[in-house]
Every structure is written in structure tokens, then in C-alpha cells.
Amino acid sequence: MSHPSILQYLNPDGDTLCPLPVWCDTPDWLTRAYRHMVFARLLDQKAIALQRTGQLGTYASILGAEAIDVATGLCMQPDDILAPYYRNHACQLVRGVSAEEILLYWGGDERGSAGAAMRQDFPNCIPIASQTLHACGAAFACQYRRQPRVAVAMLGDGATSKGDFAEALNIAGVWRLPVVFVINSNQWAISVPRQQQSAVGRLSDKGLAAAVPAMQVDGNDVVAMRVALDTALGKARNGEGPYLIEALSYRLSDHTTADDASRYRPADELKRAWQLEPVARLRNLLLRLEYWDSAQEKQLQDELQGKVQQAVERYLQTPAQASHSMFDHLYSSLPDSLLEQRDWAEVRQLPGGSHCGEESA
Amino acid sequence: MTQAQSITLLEAVNLALRSEMERDADIVLLGEDIGRNGGVFRATDRLQDRFGEDRVRDTPLAEAMIAGLAVGISSQGLKPVAEIQFMGFIFPTMEQLVCHAARMRNRTRGRLSCPLVIRAPFGGGIHAPEHHSESTEALFAHIPGLKVIVPSSPRRAYGLLLGAIRDPDPVLFLEPKRIYRSHKEEVEDTGEALPLGRCFTLRTGDQLTLISWGAMLSETMVAADQLASEGIRCEVIDVASLNPLDLDTLQQSASRTGRVVIVHEAPRTGGVGAEIAASIAEHCLLDLQAPIIRVTGYDTVMPYYRLEQQYLPNQQDILDAARQTLEYV
């Protein structure tokens, strides 16, 4: 299993492959990470259930990305800047975004990207890889202001095929920007497998052409993820420029709830991937180190299920925004030419408010 | 404040950039060849000497990157003013402008915004290589959340660029390169911005409204002079802001004169002229005394430069349209 060039501390059973970092000598960080990972998974399961019952829109599951996201969230400083794609809710949760806001976002409401906890983090980026350039711009702003802050761009393996990613790596190298790129290399970009995405064996090698140092990490191993991120974020913060992390993982879910991966993905491959998954691996480590027991596990599951349920209830009780809200944040102040449309949007949602009056009532 | 100086539109762009950068340390310039070289048209001439490489940044040759950086930089509260060397090369920036810059404020309910400016020279008439002469402003004017501004004189270039930089929302600032150096105007470095979203009425009249923007205003004004010499009182309006449109001013003029000619260099179909015509038709139909006429470029690929004069509307086209409108009963 172990590959010398892949940073890895834990095997799939949670056995250690090499001496653990000193911060594993106490349970603090590891149990904190575990708590976040379990919460993210429970929320993920609930979100899929909500979608299946018509209570949430199309939803992108983070199943299998928990270690990558949680380690990234925990290793970043609060005033660092996250440029996520659309599969980073676990990281957003760690950074303080509420479960209710995550559900609001996927429930079709812009307020899910508006919370104060997001500080200057970017909203989810749907157009692939364009967020890598936002991270570079944010990193430039930090560099320009001489602030010791880092921007983190997260992307999937499919995004590495886009020009934006190449352009982002390139400028990060030239300007030595304080930016860290984290590829969630989960082997599938909807239906296109990793080997059809690029002929290069290691996506981390894409850093070479831009002189961006890079490493490949076992993305199911939260210890390795923290070590990689501490290295990358530390260098970026110290003015040593950008860093690229390729975190090897597996998308255990469909692409989104609108997808059916059984159409293209071999069942036995998925079965094998489940043996590598990050949450069980960390739990096994915690049990082995005697940082955790079954009573604590039960208590945690109950507590977090309760929190998920509370978030769901708040989400379901949140009414939609008024229709004039479409206009409220279009510009800092609405141009006169749009006042008529805004007024009409308000009238139109009133009973009988339509062009045809009673005919359509 | 300095004394008024007689300068070109291009020099007015440079003056506005320099003037605002003196006042606001949050402004950074990005673009290809804008630093040591001062831009291929020299719009940023000597600004790197004045403000340093930190603030006047030559970028790698990648337009999507320039726009993406500008989105990221502006989201953090700095004010990037980026140059796209020619509008023909602006298309890689569209995803960043349309999917991100124009909607960041809306997507985050005002938590983040993108107070960026993208400057780009546009339009034909200077015998440039292929892909250097198109007028594709309508593509951008169609995008909610993005402002599109076109100056047509040195003084308006100075004031509107200050307005664009100070605007809290993303602005595409399109510079008509055919008139970059064609005439000079007294411009005083007052630091006073002109408002975005407003037309400029360059000449008042009550018999015919001529509506245009950018380089075509030169020909439009000449045509108006000719008509004036024949005793015909034309109103000439510089639209200046293609998004948002100052429809009130345009409709009021149309209602007053009852006759409208819209002049633009861009292709006709789906052009901004069509939107102006539709708006006037919707609101001023009973005041109109003649069909609205558009004088525009053809719905063709912008020809390579041996034929560009055949493509570009000229003074005679405008006069013909004006007379046709005036003679309509």
C-alpha cells in the first residue's frame, strides 16, 4: 500500500506506517478532527436524504473528502482565505459556516454564501478551476498589504485539466504568491476517470512547469494531510511562495444527487475504495491509541445527529427571500433603469399580480 | 490641482490613472506590457516609474488570469485596474467577468464585491491586424451586474475613468482607439469624476435625435454640423454608459424630437442600439413621427483592414439616415 513518494502515516486499518508527529501524543487535535469529520458525514447523509425527499436541490456529496477538507479547515488560520469549489462544505463547516447555511446554499438560497463566519472566503465556485485564480488574486492582496495570510484554493482532479489552473500555478510561481493549491484527487470527474483526465502519473507534477513545489499525499490519512498542509501553509506564510498538494482520495458518492455513478463506475472499484475511507481510518487510529472508546463514539453520534437535525429544522423553517432581493445586491445601488423591474417583481408576487390579472388568477 | 492642458483621449486615460493612484494606494494596475513599456498604446506610460513595480504590474500573457486575479484582488478590497491589450483578446476573461465579477455581490448578499475596472481599447479604423478591430460591447452590456462605459472625448475619458475606478462594482471601460489620438481637448486634473449611468447631451435640438457612443460620435457630430448648416436642429446624445442605460434621457429626447437615428460601429443584430430602439418604441410610440433608424456595422465578421472603411458607418450614412427620418411623413 505504501508508496515512498506519497506522504502517508496510516494504513487503511489505522495502523501507523512510521512514527507519528508529536502532536499525536495527545488526543486534542485528532479527536477534534474526528468530530468534524463525523459531523460532515452525518450532514452529508442528511442532505442526500433531504434531496431524495424533495426538500433540497441538487447536492454534491463530500463523501470520501472528509480528511482533506477537515485538515485544511483546521490548519488554516481564521483570517486566511478559502477559495473552495463545490465539494468543500466540510472545510467550510470547520471554518465556522453553520450547517444551516450549507443547507440553505444547496437549498437554492444565496444567503448560504452570505454568513459573517465566511469572512473573506469566496463562495462555492461552480465554473471549474476559476477559483484557483481568485485565490491568487487574494494572495496578491495579502502580499501587497504585507499581511501574513495565505489563500487556499481547493479543486478536483478534473479541474487540473483547465487552463485556469495552469495560469494560476504560473502566476503563483512568478509572483511567489502566498497561495496553497489542494487537489482533491478523487479519481472521477463526473464520469471521466483520472487516467483519461491527464497522461501525467502524478497531478502534483503539474507544479513542476511553474516552479511550484508540490507533494502527493494520502488524502484519506488525516495525519498526513495535516503534515502536508502545515508545511505548505507555513512556507506560504513565511514568504516562501506557493505550494501544491495533490491529495489522493476517492469519490465514494455520485458526482451529485443528479448523477448515477453506477452507469460508468465499476462496482468492485467502489467497494475497494470503501476499505480506504478516511473516517473509519481515523477512528481505528483513535481506538488503537486509546484516545477513544465505544461509549464516546455513541455519545458523539447522538450529539451530532441532534445538531444536524436542529440545523435541518432551522433550514426548513427559513422562508425564501422576497423577490425584490434579486435586485438588492446586484449593484451597490440600483440603477434607475432597473427600478421599474424591481417594483414589478414585488407586484408580481402579490395575489393577482400579473400581466393578465384575473385571467391567470 | 494642475492647470488645464490640451490632451488626447489616450493622455486623459493616463492622467486619470495617475491622478487617482496618487490619491488611493489601494489601486493596482495589471496587464500585459503596461509596466516598463507603458502599454502598447502608452495608456500607462511612466506610471511604473511613478508608482513602482508593486502597483504597476506586468503580468504573464494570460487574459483569463488577469481577470481572475482582478476578481480575487478586488474581493479583498483593493482596486485593480486591469488592461486587456485589445478587445479582440477579451474573450478568455468572459467567464471571470460574467460568472464571478458581475455576480459576486449578489451571490454573497453583499458580503464580497468586485470593485474592479477592466480597460480595453476597441473598435476599428486604425488598420490593425485581424482580431484587433471588433466592437463587441453588446456581449458585455447584456450582463447584469457588470457596468459598461465608453468615453468619447478626452474630458469624458478622464472623468468617467475616475468614476469607474471609484465605483464599488465591476466596470468594463472600453476605449475607442480610433479616437485615442485624433483630437485634443482641454482637461483639468480636478479629480472630479463624471457619473456612470448617465448620457451626455452634446448638442440640443428639437427636430431629430442622434444617439451614439465611442468613436462614431466623431462622424455623428460632423453630420449634425452639416444638418445644422441646413437649418436642421439635431440633438446629439453620447450614451456613454451601455449598462446601465440612461433610458430616461434617451426617451425624453425621442419624445421631444419624434425622430431618432442610432449610430454604432458594432454589428446591428442584438446590438445595444436594438435595446435603445426597443425601449423608445415601448415608451414613446405615440410621440414618434418616423420609424427609428439604426446606422451600424454589418452583421459580418469585422473585415481585415483593406475593407474596414467599407464596414464602418460614415458621415454620409448618418446623413442619409437622418434625411430619411426627417422626410418620413
PDB file of N, CA, C and O in Angstrom, chain A residues 76 103 158 186:
ATOM      1  N   MET A  76      -5.728  25.928   8.437  1.00  0.00           N
ATOM      2  CA  MET A  76      -5.780  27.341   8.043  1.00  0.00           C
ATOM      3  C   MET A  76      -5.991  28.217   9.264  1.00  0.00           C
ATOM      4  O   MET A  76      -6.621  27.811  10.234  1.00  0.00           O
ATOM      5  N   LEU A 103     -26.956  24.018   4.136  1.00  0.00           N
ATOM      6  CA  LEU A 103     -28.227  23.534   3.590  1.00  0.00           C
ATOM      7  C   LEU A 103     -28.941  24.641   2.820  1.00  0.00           C
ATOM      8  O   LEU A 103     -29.520  24.391   1.756  1.00  0.00           O
ATOM      9  N   GLY A 158     -10.374  16.839 -12.007  1.00  0.00           N
ATOM     10  CA  GLY A 158     -10.816  17.322 -13.315  1.00  0.00           C
ATOM     11  C   GLY A 158     -10.382  18.757 -13.566  1.00  0.00           C
ATOM     12  O   GLY A 158     -10.040  19.132 -14.688  1.00  0.00           O
ATOM     13  N   ASN A 186      -9.906  12.767  -6.509  1.00  0.00           N
ATOM     14  CA  ASN A 186     -10.842  11.703  -6.106  1.00  0.00           C
ATOM     15  C   ASN A 186     -11.171  10.746  -7.242  1.00  0.00           C
ATOM     16  O   ASN A 186     -12.129   9.983  -7.167  1.00  0.00           O
TER      17      ASN A 186
END
